[in-house]
PDB file of C-alpha atoms in Angstrom:
ATOM      1  CA  UNK A 291      -7.273  15.912 -42.396  1.00  0.00           C
ATOM      2  CA  UNK A 292     -10.065  17.567 -40.439  1.00  0.00           C
ATOM      3  CA  UNK A 293     -12.482  15.165 -42.152  1.00  0.00           C
ATOM      4  CA  UNK A 294     -10.456  12.159 -40.929  1.00  0.00           C
ATOM      5  CA  UNK A 295     -10.412  13.543 -37.391  1.00  0.00           C
ATOM      6  CA  UNK A 296     -14.192  13.974 -37.559  1.00  0.00           C
ATOM      7  CA  UNK A 297     -14.631  10.395 -38.767  1.00  0.00           C
ATOM      8  CA  UNK A 298     -12.345   9.174 -35.993  1.00  0.00           C
ATOM      9  CA  UNK A 299     -14.315  11.080 -33.324  1.00  0.00           C
ATOM     10  CA  UNK A 300     -17.637   9.844 -34.728  1.00  0.00           C
ATOM     11  CA  UNK A 301     -16.291   6.293 -34.767  1.00  0.00           C
ATOM     12  CA  UNK A 302     -15.071   6.604 -31.159  1.00  0.00           C
ATOM     13  CA  UNK A 303     -18.461   8.029 -30.146  1.00  0.00           C
ATOM     14  CA  UNK A 304     -20.323   5.119 -31.803  1.00  0.00           C
ATOM     15  CA  UNK A 305     -18.012   2.608 -30.108  1.00  0.00           C
ATOM     16  CA  UNK A 306     -18.606   4.289 -26.749  1.00  0.00           C
ATOM     17  CA  UNK A 307     -22.382   4.202 -27.305  1.00  0.00           C
ATOM     18  CA  UNK A 308     -22.170   0.529 -28.350  1.00  0.00           C
ATOM     19  CA  UNK A 309     -20.234  -0.316 -25.175  1.00  0.00           C
ATOM     20  CA  UNK A 310     -22.824   1.502 -23.067  1.00  0.00           C
ATOM     21  CA  UNK A 311     -25.622  -0.380 -24.837  1.00  0.00           C
ATOM     22  CA  UNK A 312     -23.898  -3.735 -24.286  1.00  0.00           C
ATOM     23  CA  UNK A 313     -23.382  -2.916 -20.601  1.00  0.00           C
ATOM     24  CA  UNK A 314     -27.083  -2.050 -20.282  1.00  0.00           C
ATOM     25  CA  UNK A 315     -28.065  -5.349 -21.943  1.00  0.00           C
ATOM     26  CA  UNK A 316     -25.679  -7.233 -19.636  1.00  0.00           C
ATOM     27  CA  UNK A 317     -27.138  -5.501 -16.573  1.00  0.00           C
ATOM     28  CA  UNK A 318     -30.684  -6.301 -17.728  1.00  0.00           C
ATOM     29  CA  UNK A 319     -29.701  -9.961 -18.226  1.00  0.00           C
ATOM     30  CA  UNK A 320     -28.241 -10.159 -14.707  1.00  0.00           C
ATOM     31  CA  UNK A 321     -31.306  -8.428 -13.286  1.00  0.00           C
ATOM     32  CA  UNK A 322     -33.578 -10.884 -15.134  1.00  0.00           C
ATOM     33  CA  UNK A 323     -31.579 -13.867 -13.824  1.00  0.00           C
ATOM     34  CA  UNK A 324     -31.744 -12.398 -10.296  1.00  0.00           C
ATOM     35  CA  UNK A 325     -35.551 -11.982 -10.536  1.00  0.00           C
ATOM     36  CA  UNK A 326     -36.010 -15.572 -11.801  1.00  0.00           C
ATOM     37  CA  UNK A 327     -33.760 -16.850  -8.978  1.00  0.00           C
ATOM     38  CA  UNK A 328     -35.778 -14.889  -6.392  1.00  0.00           C
ATOM     39  CA  UNK A 329     -39.071 -16.283  -7.746  1.00  0.00           C
ATOM     40  CA  UNK A 330     -37.683 -19.843  -7.494  1.00  0.00           C
ATOM     41  CA  UNK A 331     -36.424 -19.272  -3.923  1.00  0.00           C
ATOM     42  CA  UNK A 332     -39.727 -17.702  -2.809  1.00  0.00           C
ATOM     43  CA  UNK A 333     -41.725 -20.534  -4.422  1.00  0.00           C
ATOM     44  CA  UNK A 334     -39.641 -23.227  -2.690  1.00  0.00           C
ATOM     45  CA  UNK A 335     -39.801 -21.274   0.583  1.00  0.00           C
ATOM     46  CA  UNK A 336     -43.589 -20.886   0.427  1.00  0.00           C
ATOM     47  CA  UNK A 337     -44.109 -24.563  -0.452  1.00  0.00           C
ATOM     48  CA  UNK A 338     -41.978 -25.796   2.455  1.00  0.00           C
ATOM     49  CA  UNK A 339     -41.374 -23.349   5.284  1.00  0.00           C
ATOM     50  CA  UNK A 340     -44.461 -21.171   4.748  1.00  0.00           C
ATOM     51  CA  UNK A 341     -46.886 -24.101   4.482  1.00  0.00           C
ATOM     52  CA  UNK A 342     -48.644 -24.445   7.847  1.00  0.00           C
ATOM     53  CA  UNK A 343     -48.841 -28.016   9.131  1.00  0.00           C
ATOM     54  CA  UNK A 344     -51.346 -29.306  11.666  1.00  0.00           C
ATOM     55  CA  UNK A 345     -49.892 -29.485  15.203  1.00  0.00           C
ATOM     56  CA  UNK A 346     -50.041 -32.873  16.965  1.00  0.00           C
ATOM     57  CA  UNK A 347     -51.723 -33.550  20.306  1.00  0.00           C
ATOM     58  CA  UNK A 348     -50.857 -36.699  22.280  1.00  0.00           C
ATOM     59  CA  UNK A 349     -50.946 -38.241  25.725  1.00  0.00           C
ATOM     60  CA  UNK A 350     -47.649 -39.471  27.130  1.00  0.00           C
ATOM     61  CA  UNK A 351     -47.379 -43.151  28.033  1.00  0.00           C
ATOM     62  CA  UNK A 352     -45.901 -42.338  31.448  1.00  0.00           C
ATOM     63  CA  UNK A 353     -49.054 -42.497  33.582  1.00  0.00           C
ATOM     64  CA  UNK A 354     -48.861 -42.494  37.382  1.00  0.00           C
ATOM     65  CA  UNK A 355     -51.961 -43.812  39.156  1.00  0.00           C
ATOM     66  CA  UNK A 356     -52.557 -41.847  42.368  1.00  0.00           C
ATOM     67  CA  UNK A 357     -55.746 -43.409  43.730  1.00  0.00           C
ATOM     68  CA  UNK A 358     -57.674 -46.484  42.608  1.00  0.00           C
ATOM     69  CA  UNK A 359     -60.716 -48.321  43.912  1.00  0.00           C
ATOM     70  CA  UNK A 360     -62.740 -50.799  41.876  1.00  0.00           C
ATOM     71  CA  UNK A 361     -65.270 -53.552  42.424  1.00  0.00           C
ATOM     72  CA  UNK A 362     -66.246 -56.156  39.792  1.00  0.00           C
ATOM     73  CA  UNK A 363     -69.315 -57.128  41.862  1.00  0.00           C
ATOM     74  CA  UNK A 364     -70.935 -53.686  41.975  1.00  0.00           C
ATOM     75  CA  UNK A 365     -69.413 -53.002  39.249  1.00  0.00           C
ATOM     76  CA  UNK A 366     -67.676 -49.648  39.732  1.00  0.00           C
ATOM     77  CA  UNK A 367     -64.362 -47.827  39.578  1.00  0.00           C
ATOM     78  CA  UNK A 368     -62.844 -44.582  40.793  1.00  0.00           C
ATOM     79  CA  UNK A 369     -59.345 -43.614  39.717  1.00  0.00           C
ATOM     80  CA  UNK A 370     -57.071 -40.593  39.551  1.00  0.00           C
ATOM     81  CA  UNK A 371     -53.808 -40.469  37.631  1.00  0.00           C
ATOM     82  CA  UNK A 372     -51.148 -37.995  36.547  1.00  0.00           C
ATOM     83  CA  UNK A 373     -50.063 -37.874  32.926  1.00  0.00           C
ATOM     84  CA  UNK A 374     -48.613 -35.481  30.395  1.00  0.00           C
ATOM     85  CA  UNK A 375     -50.317 -33.862  27.420  1.00  0.00           C
ATOM     86  CA  UNK A 376     -47.914 -33.031  24.592  1.00  0.00           C
ATOM     87  CA  UNK A 377     -48.598 -30.412  21.931  1.00  0.00           C
ATOM     88  CA  UNK A 378     -46.033 -30.733  19.126  1.00  0.00           C
ATOM     89  CA  UNK A 379     -45.652 -27.871  16.656  1.00  0.00           C
ATOM     90  CA  UNK A 380     -43.816 -28.856  13.415  1.00  0.00           C
ATOM     91  CA  UNK A 381     -44.063 -25.334  11.939  1.00  0.00           C
ATOM     92  CA  UNK A 382     -41.493 -22.555  11.442  1.00  0.00           C
ATOM     93  CA  UNK A 383     -43.628 -20.247  13.561  1.00  0.00           C
ATOM     94  CA  UNK A 384     -45.454 -20.377  16.923  1.00  0.00           C
ATOM     95  CA  UNK A 385     -48.811 -22.120  17.469  1.00  0.00           C
ATOM     96  CA  UNK A 386     -51.137 -20.237  19.836  1.00  0.00           C
ATOM     97  CA  UNK A 387     -54.079 -22.312  21.050  1.00  0.00           C
ATOM     98  CA  UNK A 388     -57.237 -21.614  23.029  1.00  0.00           C
ATOM     99  CA  UNK A 389     -58.147 -23.591  26.139  1.00  0.00           C
ATOM    100  CA  UNK A 390     -59.754 -26.989  25.653  1.00  0.00           C
ATOM    101  CA  UNK A 391     -60.906 -30.149  27.397  1.00  0.00           C
ATOM    102  CA  UNK A 392     -59.764 -33.748  27.145  1.00  0.00           C
ATOM    103  CA  UNK A 393     -62.770 -36.046  27.504  1.00  0.00           C
ATOM    104  CA  UNK A 394     -62.359 -39.607  28.812  1.00  0.00           C
ATOM    105  CA  UNK A 395     -65.102 -42.086  27.940  1.00  0.00           C
ATOM    106  CA  UNK A 396     -66.029 -45.684  28.664  1.00  0.00           C
ATOM    107  CA  UNK A 397     -68.028 -47.236  25.799  1.00  0.00           C
ATOM    108  CA  UNK A 398     -69.114 -43.769  24.651  1.00  0.00           C
ATOM    109  CA  UNK A 399     -70.150 -42.476  28.099  1.00  0.00           C
ATOM    110  CA  UNK A 400     -68.142 -39.629  29.646  1.00  0.00           C
ATOM    111  CA  UNK A 401     -66.370 -40.801  32.813  1.00  0.00           C
ATOM    112  CA  UNK A 402     -63.972 -37.878  33.277  1.00  0.00           C
ATOM    113  CA  UNK A 403     -62.644 -34.615  31.864  1.00  0.00           C
ATOM    114  CA  UNK A 404     -59.522 -32.532  32.268  1.00  0.00           C
ATOM    115  CA  UNK A 405     -59.070 -28.852  31.416  1.00  0.00           C
ATOM    116  CA  UNK A 406     -56.168 -27.682  29.218  1.00  0.00           C
ATOM    117  CA  UNK A 407     -55.377 -23.948  29.589  1.00  0.00           C
ATOM    118  CA  UNK A 408     -54.628 -21.801  26.556  1.00  0.00           C
ATOM    119  CA  UNK A 409     -50.994 -21.532  25.604  1.00  0.00           C
ATOM    120  CA  UNK A 410     -48.309 -21.152  22.992  1.00  0.00           C
ATOM    121  CA  UNK A 411     -45.882 -23.640  21.443  1.00  0.00           C
ATOM    122  CA  UNK A 412     -42.680 -22.224  19.965  1.00  0.00           C
ATOM    123  CA  UNK A 413     -41.529 -22.959  16.435  1.00  0.00           C
ATOM    124  CA  UNK A 414     -40.621 -26.617  15.864  1.00  0.00           C
ATOM    125  CA  UNK A 415     -40.982 -27.537  19.525  1.00  0.00           C
ATOM    126  CA  UNK A 416     -43.198 -29.457  21.951  1.00  0.00           C
ATOM    127  CA  UNK A 417     -45.114 -28.090  24.921  1.00  0.00           C
ATOM    128  CA  UNK A 418     -45.606 -30.540  27.802  1.00  0.00           C
ATOM    129  CA  UNK A 419     -48.539 -30.024  30.153  1.00  0.00           C
ATOM    130  CA  UNK A 420     -48.838 -32.159  33.299  1.00  0.00           C
ATOM    131  CA  UNK A 421     -52.449 -32.933  34.249  1.00  0.00           C
ATOM    132  CA  UNK A 422     -54.288 -34.741  37.037  1.00  0.00           C
ATOM    133  CA  UNK A 423     -57.160 -36.827  35.650  1.00  0.00           C
ATOM    134  CA  UNK A 424     -60.107 -38.147  37.679  1.00  0.00           C
ATOM    135  CA  UNK A 425     -62.345 -40.846  36.188  1.00  0.00           C
ATOM    136  CA  UNK A 426     -65.202 -42.824  37.737  1.00  0.00           C
ATOM    137  CA  UNK A 427     -68.172 -45.018  36.801  1.00  0.00           C
ATOM    138  CA  UNK A 428     -70.904 -42.827  38.363  1.00  0.00           C
ATOM    139  CA  UNK A 429     -72.449 -41.857  34.999  1.00  0.00           C
ATOM    140  CA  UNK A 430     -72.496 -45.401  33.558  1.00  0.00           C
ATOM    141  CA  UNK A 431     -75.973 -46.957  33.147  1.00  0.00           C
ATOM    142  CA  UNK A 432     -75.999 -50.801  32.792  1.00  0.00           C
ATOM    143  CA  UNK A 433     -72.600 -51.950  34.042  1.00  0.00           C
ATOM    144  CA  UNK A 434     -72.543 -55.663  33.083  1.00  0.00           C
ATOM    145  CA  UNK A 435     -69.719 -55.341  30.509  1.00  0.00           C
ATOM    146  CA  UNK A 436     -67.767 -53.275  33.008  1.00  0.00           C
ATOM    147  CA  UNK A 437     -68.057 -56.074  35.591  1.00  0.00           C
ATOM    148  CA  UNK A 438     -66.466 -58.589  33.197  1.00  0.00           C
ATOM    149  CA  UNK A 439     -63.652 -56.170  32.410  1.00  0.00           C
ATOM    150  CA  UNK A 440     -62.944 -55.385  36.047  1.00  0.00           C
ATOM    151  CA  UNK A 441     -62.956 -59.128  36.877  1.00  0.00           C
ATOM    152  CA  UNK A 442     -60.067 -59.477  34.418  1.00  0.00           C
ATOM    153  CA  UNK A 443     -58.292 -56.593  36.144  1.00  0.00           C
ATOM    154  CA  UNK A 444     -58.575 -54.322  33.106  1.00  0.00           C
ATOM    155  CA  UNK A 445     -60.207 -50.997  32.268  1.00  0.00           C
ATOM    156  CA  UNK A 446     -60.519 -49.714  28.682  1.00  0.00           C
ATOM    157  CA  UNK A 447     -60.972 -45.970  28.200  1.00  0.00           C
ATOM    158  CA  UNK A 448     -60.835 -43.642  25.218  1.00  0.00           C
ATOM    159  CA  UNK A 449     -59.756 -40.002  25.267  1.00  0.00           C
ATOM    160  CA  UNK A 450     -60.521 -37.266  22.745  1.00  0.00           C
ATOM    161  CA  UNK A 451     -59.741 -33.556  22.521  1.00  0.00           C
ATOM    162  CA  UNK A 452     -59.392 -30.572  20.201  1.00  0.00           C
ATOM    163  CA  UNK A 453     -57.152 -27.562  20.677  1.00  0.00           C
ATOM    164  CA  UNK A 454     -58.075 -24.798  18.243  1.00  0.00           C
ATOM    165  CA  UNK A 455     -55.596 -22.074  17.447  1.00  0.00           C
ATOM    166  CA  UNK A 456     -53.456 -20.271  14.890  1.00  0.00           C
ATOM    167  CA  UNK A 457     -50.026 -20.905  13.412  1.00  0.00           C
ATOM    168  CA  UNK A 458     -48.111 -17.668  12.788  1.00  0.00           C
ATOM    169  CA  UNK A 459     -45.524 -17.712  10.003  1.00  0.00           C
ATOM    170  CA  UNK A 460     -42.947 -14.968   9.373  1.00  0.00           C
ATOM    171  CA  UNK A 461     -44.907 -12.624  11.684  1.00  0.00           C
ATOM    172  CA  UNK A 462     -47.363 -11.935   8.846  1.00  0.00           C
ATOM    173  CA  UNK A 463     -49.311 -15.066   7.965  1.00  0.00           C
ATOM    174  CA  UNK A 464     -51.787 -16.547  10.453  1.00  0.00           C
ATOM    175  CA  UNK A 465     -53.425 -19.870   9.617  1.00  0.00           C
ATOM    176  CA  UNK A 466     -56.159 -21.541  11.677  1.00  0.00           C
ATOM    177  CA  UNK A 467     -55.215 -25.064  12.779  1.00  0.00           C
ATOM    178  CA  UNK A 468     -56.726 -27.611  15.167  1.00  0.00           C
ATOM    179  CA  UNK A 469     -54.632 -30.138  17.080  1.00  0.00           C
ATOM    180  CA  UNK A 470     -56.691 -33.283  17.681  1.00  0.00           C
ATOM    181  CA  UNK A 471     -56.323 -36.126  20.154  1.00  0.00           C
ATOM    182  CA  UNK A 472     -57.815 -39.610  19.878  1.00  0.00           C
ATOM    183  CA  UNK A 473     -56.376 -42.316  22.122  1.00  0.00           C
ATOM    184  CA  UNK A 474     -57.429 -45.696  23.474  1.00  0.00           C
ATOM    185  CA  UNK A 475     -56.055 -46.662  26.878  1.00  0.00           C
ATOM    186  CA  UNK A 476     -55.905 -50.030  28.633  1.00  0.00           C
ATOM    187  CA  UNK A 477     -55.260 -49.898  32.375  1.00  0.00           C
ATOM    188  CA  UNK A 478     -53.988 -52.932  34.253  1.00  0.00           C
ATOM    189  CA  UNK A 479     -55.762 -52.403  37.561  1.00  0.00           C
ATOM    190  CA  UNK A 480     -53.966 -55.202  39.413  1.00  0.00           C
ATOM    191  CA  UNK A 481     -50.569 -53.726  38.484  1.00  0.00           C
ATOM    192  CA  UNK A 482     -51.885 -50.147  38.944  1.00  0.00           C
ATOM    193  CA  UNK A 483     -50.362 -49.151  35.609  1.00  0.00           C
ATOM    194  CA  UNK A 484     -51.157 -48.228  32.013  1.00  0.00           C
ATOM    195  CA  UNK A 485     -50.804 -51.418  29.987  1.00  0.00           C
ATOM    196  CA  UNK A 486     -51.345 -49.964  26.517  1.00  0.00           C
ATOM    197  CA  UNK A 487     -51.775 -46.540  24.903  1.00  0.00           C
ATOM    198  CA  UNK A 488     -52.676 -46.158  21.250  1.00  0.00           C
ATOM    199  CA  UNK A 489     -53.042 -42.637  19.823  1.00  0.00           C
ATOM    200  CA  UNK A 490     -53.991 -41.759  16.234  1.00  0.00           C
TER     201      UNK A 490
END
């Protein structure tokens, strides 16, 4: 009888150990599944949210001419206008940029510049900066092409700029990015308005 009791206890002990072992295996399986799931989530997260995109820099099409004088005979022009510079940040973290300059040119010659102070654009938002721009023909050498343009009541300018800075993601990753501007502008001088704006 004592032998049967011993067998029964040994059997119960083995069953208990087997249950413990199965529970351990089950826990390890769940832990393994959890780890794989975390790796997948982190991979997707790093490929989408954590990938720093280049911020966009554009001029707004709402341009308000303040002063304008031009002469096709001379030929010459002097103009000031108010417009808006827009820095759009598509990232899930802020974009901090250093100060920069927008350069306005006529056929490759600088006719005006405007200073952009350093700043910060919040995550997935746009910063709007109002600027007063002054452009004139003082630096232009031979002005024959300009005379023809002004006779037609038009003025074609290009504007370029770079704002260098860093995109900060999750308060840990900082990636250098440069927002670039490249626009062509056609002013209708007779109507004292911006006729066309094309930005890349």
